[in-house]
CSV table of C-alpha atoms and ligand atoms in Angstrom, one decimal:
chain,number,residue,atom,x,y,z
A,1,MET,CA,111.7,131.8,154.1
A,2,LEU,CA,110.0,135.0,153.1
A,3,ARG,CA,111.4,136.4,149.9
A,4,LYS,CA,111.5,140.0,148.7
A,5,ASN,CA,111.7,140.6,145.0
A,6,ARG,CA,115.0,142.4,144.2
A,7,LEU,CA,116.4,143.5,140.9
A,8,PHE,CA,120.2,143.0,140.4
A,9,THR,CA,119.9,143.6,136.6
A,10,PRO,CA,122.0,146.3,134.9
A,11,GLY,CA,118.8,148.1,133.9
A,12,PRO,CA,116.1,148.4,135.0
A,13,THR,CA,117.5,148.9,138.4
A,14,PRO,CA,115.8,149.2,141.8
A,15,ILE,CA,113.7,152.4,142.1
A,16,LEU,CA,114.5,155.0,144.7
A,17,PRO,CA,111.5,155.2,147.1
A,18,ALA,CA,111.5,159.0,147.0
A,19,ALA,CA,111.2,158.9,143.2
A,20,GLN,CA,108.4,156.5,143.4
A,21,THR,CA,106.5,158.8,145.8
A,22,ALA,CA,107.2,161.8,143.6
A,23,MET,CA,105.7,160.0,140.6
A,24,ALA,CA,102.7,158.7,142.4
A,25,SER,CA,101.5,162.1,143.5
A,26,PHE,CA,102.4,164.0,140.3
A,27,ALA,CA,99.7,165.7,138.3
A,28,MET,CA,101.2,168.7,136.4
A,29,HIS,CA,100.4,169.8,132.9
A,30,HIS,CA,103.6,170.3,130.8
A,31,ARG,CA,102.7,173.7,129.4
A,32,THR,CA,102.5,175.4,132.8
A,33,ALA,CA,104.9,177.7,134.6
A,34,ASP,CA,105.3,175.1,137.4
A,35,PHE,CA,106.3,172.4,135.0
A,36,ARG,CA,108.7,174.7,133.1
A,37,ALA,CA,110.4,175.4,136.5
A,38,LEU,CA,110.8,171.7,137.2
A,39,TYR,CA,112.0,171.0,133.6
A,40,SER,CA,114.6,173.8,133.7
A,41,ARG,CA,115.8,172.8,137.2
A,42,VAL,CA,116.1,169.1,136.2
A,43,LEU,CA,118.1,170.0,133.0
A,44,ALA,CA,120.4,172.2,135.0
A,45,ASP,CA,121.0,169.5,137.6
A,46,MET,CA,121.6,167.0,134.8
A,47,LYS,CA,124.6,169.0,133.7
A,48,ASP,CA,126.1,168.5,137.2
A,49,PHE,CA,125.2,164.8,137.1
A,50,ILE,CA,126.8,164.3,133.8
A,51,GLY,CA,129.6,166.7,134.6
A,52,THR,CA,129.4,169.1,131.7
A,53,ARG,CA,128.5,172.7,130.6
A,54,ASN,CA,127.2,171.4,127.3
A,55,ASP,CA,123.5,171.5,126.6
A,56,VAL,CA,121.6,168.5,128.0
A,57,LEU,CA,118.5,167.0,126.3
A,58,VAL,CA,116.1,164.6,128.0
A,59,LEU,CA,113.8,162.7,125.7
A,60,ALA,CA,111.0,160.2,126.2
A,61,SER,CA,112.4,156.9,125.0
A,62,SER,CA,114.6,154.1,126.1
A,63,GLY,CA,118.3,154.7,125.8
A,64,THR,CA,118.4,153.4,122.2
A,65,GLY,CA,116.2,156.3,121.1
A,66,VAL,CA,119.0,158.8,121.9
A,67,MET,CA,121.6,156.4,120.4
A,68,GLU,CA,119.5,156.6,117.2
A,69,GLY,CA,119.3,160.4,117.5
A,70,SER,CA,123.1,160.5,117.8
A,71,VAL,CA,123.3,158.8,114.4
A,72,SER,CA,120.5,160.6,112.6
A,73,ASN,CA,121.5,164.1,113.8
A,74,LEU,CA,125.2,163.7,113.2
A,75,THR,CA,125.6,161.8,109.9
A,76,SER,CA,124.6,161.9,106.3
A,77,PRO,CA,124.1,158.8,104.2
A,78,GLY,CA,127.5,157.6,102.9
A,79,ASP,CA,129.4,159.0,105.8
A,80,LYS,CA,132.2,156.9,107.1
A,81,VAL,CA,131.9,156.1,110.8
A,82,LEU,CA,134.0,153.9,113.1
A,83,VAL,CA,132.2,151.7,115.6
A,84,LEU,CA,134.2,150.3,118.5
A,85,THR,CA,132.6,147.1,119.7
A,86,ALA,CA,133.2,144.3,122.1
A,87,GLY,CA,129.6,143.3,122.9
A,88,LYS,CA,125.9,143.4,122.1
A,89,PHE,CA,125.6,147.2,122.7
A,90,GLY,CA,128.5,147.9,120.4
A,91,GLU,CA,126.8,145.9,117.8
A,92,ARG,CA,123.7,148.1,118.3
A,93,TRP,CA,125.8,151.0,117.1
A,94,ARG,CA,126.8,149.1,114.0
A,95,ASP,CA,123.2,148.3,113.2
A,96,LEU,CA,122.0,151.8,113.8
A,97,ALA,CA,124.7,153.4,111.7
A,98,LYS,CA,123.9,150.9,108.9
A,99,ALA,CA,120.2,151.7,109.1
A,100,PHE,CA,121.0,155.4,108.4
A,101,GLY,CA,123.2,154.5,105.4
A,102,CYS,CA,126.6,155.1,107.0
A,103,VAL,CA,129.6,153.3,105.7
A,104,VAL,CA,130.5,151.4,108.9
A,105,GLU,CA,134.0,150.5,109.7
A,106,MET,CA,134.3,148.2,112.7
A,107,LEU,CA,137.0,147.8,115.3
A,108,SER,CA,136.1,144.7,117.4
A,109,ALA,CA,137.5,143.1,120.4
A,110,PRO,CA,136.4,139.7,121.7
A,111,TYR,CA,133.5,139.7,124.2
A,112,GLY,CA,134.8,140.4,127.6
A,113,GLU,CA,137.8,142.4,126.4
A,114,THR,CA,138.4,146.0,125.5
A,115,ILE,CA,139.7,147.7,122.4
A,116,SER,CA,143.4,148.6,122.2
A,117,LEU,CA,144.3,152.2,121.7
A,118,ASP,CA,147.0,151.2,119.2
A,119,ASP,CA,144.3,149.6,117.0
A,120,ILE,CA,142.2,152.7,117.2
A,121,ARG,CA,145.1,155.0,116.3
A,122,GLN,CA,145.5,153.0,113.1
A,123,LYS,CA,141.9,153.3,112.1
A,124,LEU,CA,141.5,156.9,113.0
A,125,THR,CA,141.7,159.2,109.9
A,126,PRO,CA,140.1,162.6,109.3
A,127,GLU,CA,137.6,160.8,107.0
A,128,VAL,CA,136.0,159.2,110.0
A,129,ARG,CA,133.0,161.5,110.7
A,130,CYS,CA,132.0,159.9,114.0
A,131,ILE,CA,133.3,157.3,116.4
A,132,TYR,CA,130.6,155.4,118.3
A,133,MET,CA,131.5,153.5,121.4
A,134,GLN,CA,130.3,152.3,124.9
A,135,ALA,CA,131.8,153.6,128.1
A,136,THR,CA,130.9,150.3,129.8
A,137,GLU,CA,129.7,147.4,127.7
A,138,SER,CA,126.8,146.1,129.8
A,139,SER,CA,126.6,142.7,128.0
A,140,THR,CA,130.1,141.7,129.1
A,141,GLY,CA,130.8,143.9,132.1
A,142,ALA,CA,133.9,145.5,130.5
A,143,ARG,CA,134.9,149.1,130.8
A,144,HIS,CA,136.5,150.9,127.8
A,145,ASP,CA,139.1,153.6,128.1
A,146,VAL,CA,137.0,156.6,127.2
A,147,LYS,CA,139.7,159.0,128.4
A,148,GLY,CA,142.4,157.4,126.3
A,149,ILE,CA,140.2,157.2,123.2
A,150,ALA,CA,139.1,160.8,123.6
A,151,LYS,CA,142.7,161.9,123.7
A,152,LEU,CA,143.4,160.2,120.4
A,153,VAL,CA,140.3,161.6,118.7
A,154,ARG,CA,141.0,165.2,119.9
A,155,ALA,CA,144.7,165.0,119.0
A,156,GLN,CA,143.4,164.5,115.4
A,157,GLY,CA,141.4,167.7,115.4
A,158,ASP,CA,137.7,168.6,115.0
A,159,GLU,CA,136.7,166.5,112.0
A,160,THR,CA,135.8,163.4,114.0
A,161,LEU,CA,133.1,163.4,116.6
A,162,LEU,CA,133.2,161.1,119.6
A,163,VAL,CA,129.9,159.7,120.7
A,164,VAL,CA,129.8,157.7,123.9
A,165,ASP,CA,127.0,155.5,125.0
A,166,ALA,CA,127.5,155.9,128.8
A,167,ILE,CA,124.1,154.5,129.5
A,168,THR,CA,125.6,152.3,132.3
A,169,GLY,CA,128.7,154.5,132.5
A,170,LEU,CA,127.2,157.6,134.0
A,171,GLY,CA,126.9,157.3,137.7
A,172,THR,CA,129.5,154.5,137.8
A,173,THR,CA,132.5,155.9,136.1
A,174,HIS,CA,134.4,159.2,136.3
A,175,PHE,CA,134.2,161.3,133.2
A,176,ASP,CA,135.5,164.8,132.4
A,177,VAL,CA,133.2,165.3,129.5
A,178,ASP,CA,134.3,168.8,128.5
A,179,GLY,CA,137.9,168.4,129.4
A,180,TRP,CA,138.3,165.2,127.4
A,181,GLY,CA,136.2,166.5,124.5
A,182,ILE,CA,133.4,164.0,124.4
A,183,ASP,CA,131.0,165.4,121.7
A,184,VAL,CA,127.9,163.5,122.7
A,185,ILE,CA,127.5,161.4,125.9
A,186,ILE,CA,124.3,159.4,126.4
A,187,GLY,CA,122.5,158.1,129.4
A,188,GLY,CA,119.2,156.4,130.4
A,189,SER,CA,116.8,156.8,133.3
A,190,GLN,CA,116.6,153.1,134.3
A,191,LYS,CA,120.3,152.7,135.2
A,192,ALA,CA,122.2,154.6,137.8
A,193,LEU,CA,119.5,157.3,138.1
A,194,MET,CA,117.3,154.9,140.0
A,195,ILE,CA,114.1,155.7,138.2
A,196,PRO,CA,112.0,153.6,135.8
A,197,PRO,CA,112.7,153.2,132.1
A,198,GLY,CA,111.4,155.9,129.8
A,199,LEU,CA,113.8,158.7,129.7
A,200,ALA,CA,117.0,158.9,127.6
A,201,TYR,CA,119.4,161.9,127.9
A,202,CYS,CA,122.5,163.3,126.3
A,203,ALA,CA,124.9,166.2,126.6
A,204,VAL,CA,125.8,167.7,123.2
A,205,GLY,CA,128.9,169.8,122.6
A,206,GLU,CA,129.6,172.6,120.1
A,207,ARG,CA,131.3,170.5,117.4
A,208,ALA,CA,128.2,168.2,117.4
A,209,TRP,CA,125.8,171.2,117.2
A,210,LYS,CA,127.8,172.5,114.2
A,211,ARG,CA,127.7,169.1,112.5
A,212,MET,CA,123.9,169.1,112.7
A,213,GLU,CA,123.8,172.1,110.3
A,214,THR,CA,125.0,169.9,107.5
A,215,ALA,CA,124.0,166.4,108.5
A,216,LYS,CA,121.3,165.1,106.1
A,217,SER,CA,120.0,161.9,107.6
A,218,PRO,CA,116.2,161.9,108.2
A,219,ARG,CA,115.0,162.7,111.7
A,220,TYR,CA,111.8,163.9,113.3
A,221,TYR,CA,111.1,163.1,116.9
A,222,PHE,CA,114.8,162.8,117.8
A,223,ASP,CA,115.6,166.1,116.2
A,224,PHE,CA,118.2,167.5,118.7
A,225,ARG,CA,118.1,171.1,117.4
A,226,LYS,CA,114.4,171.3,117.8
A,227,GLU,CA,114.6,169.9,121.3
A,228,ARG,CA,117.4,172.3,122.2
A,229,LYS,CA,115.3,175.3,121.1
A,230,ALA,CA,112.3,174.1,123.2
A,231,ALA,CA,114.5,173.4,126.2
A,232,ALA,CA,115.8,177.0,126.2
A,233,LYS,CA,112.2,178.0,127.0
A,234,GLY,CA,111.8,175.3,129.7
A,235,GLU,CA,109.8,173.0,127.5
A,236,SER,CA,110.2,170.0,125.3
A,237,ALA,CA,109.1,169.9,121.7
A,238,TYR,CA,106.4,167.3,122.4
A,239,THR,CA,104.7,166.0,125.5
A,240,PRO,CA,107.4,165.1,128.0
A,241,ALA,CA,107.1,162.0,130.2
A,242,THR,CA,106.0,164.3,133.0
A,243,SER,CA,105.8,161.9,135.9
A,244,LEU,CA,109.3,160.6,135.1
A,245,PHE,CA,110.5,164.2,135.3
A,246,ALA,CA,109.1,164.3,138.8
A,247,ALA,CA,111.0,161.1,139.6
A,248,LEU,CA,114.2,162.4,138.0
A,249,GLY,CA,113.9,165.6,140.1
A,250,ALA,CA,113.6,163.5,143.3
A,251,ALA,CA,116.5,161.2,142.2
A,252,LEU,CA,118.8,164.3,141.6
A,253,ASP,CA,117.8,165.6,145.0
A,254,PHE,CA,118.7,162.3,146.6
A,255,ILE,CA,122.1,162.3,144.8
A,256,ARG,CA,122.6,165.9,146.0
A,257,GLN,CA,121.9,164.7,149.6
A,258,MET,CA,124.6,162.0,149.1
A,259,GLY,CA,127.0,164.9,148.5
A,260,ASN,CA,125.8,166.8,151.6
A,261,GLY,CA,124.1,169.4,149.4
A,262,ASP,CA,126.5,169.3,146.5
A,263,LEU,CA,125.3,167.4,143.4
A,264,VAL,CA,128.7,166.9,142.0
A,265,ALA,CA,130.0,165.5,145.2
A,266,GLY,CA,126.9,163.3,145.4
A,267,ARG,CA,127.5,162.0,141.9
A,268,GLU,CA,131.1,161.1,142.9
A,269,ALA,CA,129.7,159.3,146.0
A,270,LEU,CA,127.3,157.3,143.7
A,271,VAL,CA,130.3,156.4,141.5
A,272,ASN,CA,132.3,155.3,144.5
A,273,ASN,CA,129.4,153.3,145.8
A,274,ALA,CA,129.2,151.3,142.6
A,275,GLU,CA,133.0,150.9,142.6
A,276,LEU,CA,132.9,149.5,146.1
A,277,ALA,CA,130.0,147.1,145.4
A,278,ALA,CA,131.8,145.9,142.2
A,279,GLU,CA,135.1,145.4,144.0
A,280,MET,CA,133.3,143.4,146.8
A,281,THR,CA,131.5,141.3,144.2
A,282,ARG,CA,134.6,140.5,142.2
A,283,ALA,CA,136.4,139.5,145.3
A,284,GLY,CA,133.5,137.3,146.4
A,285,ALA,CA,133.2,135.6,143.0
A,286,LEU,CA,136.9,134.9,142.9
A,287,ALA,CA,136.9,133.5,146.4
A,288,LEU,CA,134.4,130.9,145.2
A,289,GLY,CA,136.7,129.8,142.4
A,290,LEU,CA,134.6,131.6,139.8
A,291,LYS,CA,136.0,133.5,136.9
A,292,LEU,CA,135.2,137.0,135.9
A,293,PHE,CA,134.1,137.5,132.3
A,294,ALA,CA,135.8,140.8,131.8
A,295,ALA,CA,138.7,140.3,134.1
A,296,SER,CA,141.2,142.6,132.5
A,297,SER,CA,139.0,145.8,132.5
A,298,PRO,CA,136.0,145.2,134.8
A,299,ALA,CA,133.3,147.9,135.0
A,300,ALA,CA,131.8,149.2,138.2
A,301,ALA,CA,128.3,149.2,136.7
A,302,LEU,CA,128.0,145.5,136.8
A,303,THR,CA,130.0,142.3,137.2
A,304,ALA,CA,129.8,139.5,134.7
A,305,ILE,CA,130.7,136.2,136.2
A,306,GLN,CA,131.3,133.0,134.1
A,307,SER,CA,129.3,130.1,135.0
A,308,PRO,CA,131.4,127.2,136.2
A,309,ALA,CA,132.5,124.6,133.6
A,310,GLY,CA,129.7,122.3,132.7
A,311,THR,CA,127.0,124.6,134.2
A,312,ASP,CA,124.5,126.6,132.2
A,313,SER,CA,124.2,130.1,133.7
A,314,SER,CA,120.5,129.9,132.9
A,315,ALA,CA,120.2,127.4,135.8
A,316,MET,CA,121.9,129.8,138.1
A,317,VAL,CA,119.7,132.7,137.1
A,318,LYS,CA,116.7,130.5,137.7
A,319,GLU,CA,117.9,129.4,141.1
A,320,PHE,CA,118.6,133.0,142.2
A,321,ARG,CA,115.0,133.8,141.2
A,322,GLU,CA,113.3,130.8,142.7
A,323,SER,CA,115.2,130.5,145.9
A,324,PHE,CA,115.8,134.2,146.7
A,325,ALA,CA,113.6,136.2,144.4
A,326,ALA,CA,116.8,137.9,143.2
A,327,VAL,CA,116.7,138.8,139.5
A,328,VAL,CA,120.2,138.6,138.0
A,329,ALA,CA,120.8,138.9,134.3
A,330,ASN,CA,121.8,136.0,132.0
A,331,GLY,CA,124.3,136.5,129.2
A,332,GLN,CA,122.9,138.2,126.0
A,333,GLY,CA,123.0,136.6,122.6
A,334,GLU,CA,125.8,134.2,122.2
A,335,MET,CA,126.8,134.7,125.8
A,336,LYS,CA,123.5,133.3,127.1
A,337,GLY,CA,124.1,130.3,129.3
A,338,LYS,CA,127.8,131.2,129.7
A,339,LEU,CA,127.7,134.0,132.3
A,340,PHE,CA,125.5,135.9,134.7
A,341,ARG,CA,125.5,139.6,135.5
A,342,ILE,CA,125.1,141.3,138.9
A,343,ALA,CA,124.5,145.1,138.8
A,344,HIS,CA,125.9,147.7,141.1
A,345,LEU,CA,124.6,150.9,139.4
A,346,GLY,CA,122.3,153.1,141.3
A,347,TYR,CA,120.4,152.2,144.4
A,348,TYR,CA,122.5,149.3,145.8
A,349,ASP,CA,124.0,149.3,149.2
A,350,TYR,CA,126.3,147.1,151.4
A,351,LEU,CA,123.5,144.8,152.5
A,352,ASP,CA,122.3,144.2,148.9
A,353,THR,CA,125.9,143.3,147.9
A,354,ILE,CA,126.6,141.0,150.9
A,355,GLY,CA,123.2,139.4,150.4
A,356,ILE,CA,123.6,138.6,146.7
A,357,LEU,CA,127.0,137.1,147.4
A,358,ALA,CA,125.6,135.0,150.3
A,359,ALA,CA,122.9,133.8,147.9
A,360,LEU,CA,125.5,133.1,145.2
A,361,GLU,CA,127.1,130.6,147.6
A,362,HIS,CA,123.8,128.7,147.9
A,363,VAL,CA,123.1,128.9,144.2
A,364,LEU,CA,126.5,127.6,143.3
A,365,ALA,CA,126.1,124.6,145.7
A,366,SER,CA,122.7,123.7,144.5
A,367,VAL,CA,123.3,124.1,140.8
A,368,THR,CA,126.7,122.4,140.7
A,369,GLY,CA,125.9,119.8,143.4
A,370,LYS,CA,129.5,120.3,144.6
A,371,PRO,CA,130.4,121.4,148.1
A,372,VAL,CA,130.9,125.2,148.7
A,373,GLU,CA,132.8,126.8,151.5
A,374,TYR,CA,130.0,128.8,153.0
A,375,GLY,CA,131.1,132.3,153.9
A,376,ALA,CA,134.0,132.4,151.4
A,377,ALA,CA,132.5,135.0,149.1
A,378,VAL,CA,131.0,137.0,152.0
A,379,ARG,CA,134.4,137.0,153.8
A,380,ALA,CA,136.3,138.2,150.8
A,381,ALA,CA,133.7,141.0,150.3
A,382,GLN,CA,133.8,141.9,154.0
A,383,GLU,CA,137.6,142.3,153.7
A,384,VAL,CA,137.2,144.6,150.7
A,385,TYR,CA,134.7,146.6,152.6
A,386,ALA,CA,136.8,146.8,155.8
A,387,ARG,CA,139.8,147.9,153.8
A,388,CYS,CA,137.8,150.6,152.0
A,389,ALA,CA,136.3,151.8,155.3
A,390,ALA,CA,139.8,152.0,156.8
A,391,GLU,CA,141.0,154.0,153.8
A,392,LYS,CA,138.0,156.3,154.4
A,393,ARG,CA,136.7,155.4,150.9
A,394,GLN,CA,133.4,155.6,152.6
A,395,PRO,CA,130.4,154.6,150.5
A,396,VAL,CA,127.1,156.5,150.7
A,397,GLY,CA,125.4,158.2,153.6
A,398,ALA,CA,121.9,158.6,152.4
B,401,LIG,C1,120.7,149.7,128.8
B,401,LIG,C2,121.7,150.0,127.8
B,401,LIG,C3,121.3,150.6,126.6
B,401,LIG,C4,119.9,151.1,126.2
B,401,LIG,O1,119.0,150.1,126.1
B,401,LIG,P1,117.5,150.5,126.1
B,401,LIG,O2,116.9,149.2,126.3
B,401,LIG,O3,117.2,151.1,124.8
B,401,LIG,O4,117.3,151.5,127.2
B,401,LIG,C5,122.3,151.0,125.7
B,401,LIG,N1,123.6,150.8,126.0
B,401,LIG,C6,124.0,150.2,127.1
B,401,LIG,C7,125.5,150.0,127.4
B,401,LIG,C8,123.1,149.8,128.1
B,401,LIG,O5,123.4,149.2,129.2
């Protein structure tokens, strides 16, 4: 059969056609009034997308660039920081903080699990200058309790900053950034925003701006204060990724349309869309007798599914690609071969979700050589969809 190439990876994700068109026809110089207007409009819209009144910065890099900036701008060598980790992206925080000479305290949970609030409470002292965590750990498919953690941090006062890598959290999870008191929240373009890799963004609150006055770690390109100053004039400090800004503008317009003209409502629709696709996928996997990798606290951004006993998930990933041109993600690091990951963040719809579950049935049959009850995953997903439709938890109308 004919095969269409489709990405089901938790970044990069499928690109919105309107964003692709916007990029292809874009030819603006960045030091012009027209571009300044686009830049300012996109930054203002990004506040609605993130759900904050804090300043938003958008930089040309992958997500890790702004993660690095959140260490270099907020810490001095020798600062004590607490890293909450239960996966490969949590470990990236550890490595970054070490690279800038921080004294890194770790609070770890096994891969696939989430960190307990009681454990955090015990580690949280006013000497901890920053807490670094993920909203959703894309390597395991687990969702962490940002709200609960923020409550603990804020109860302690203003000494500890909370920095959240929400690179797959934004657009898939509800956040009240200002209400909960998240000091820095970080996102990336190639995730729920439906545009190519190349932009990383963050919203930075007052406590964090204040910390930057005394933080001494070296920084240059990712100097948030310099970028904030430029942004106030509708510019970036250096050449911005201009065509990606055109794409981002188109994506934000699309999300606004999803909310019938209201960007905040559109963002909620995007979150609900991911939630529904994730719920369908979990039900489908379980109906095939598969086990979820992060069963106790699954994210909506993606679903990590354990490969059946005796089966290497690499063989499943390969079969998805070869038979259906569907690119699903293998496990990362030590998890390689043990699980595969199907994304729901961004430009995924009902047919994508039903399609990947139908493909999963064939992949499972061919890789394990065991009989599969065709339709079992699809039926379970259909039932989830029907129930949601009846509850008027309608997905997107785009
Ligand atoms: C994708 C992702 C990142 C950023 O990775 P880059 O390759 O630098 O864009 C960071 N954290 C999480 C949780 C992610 O999913």
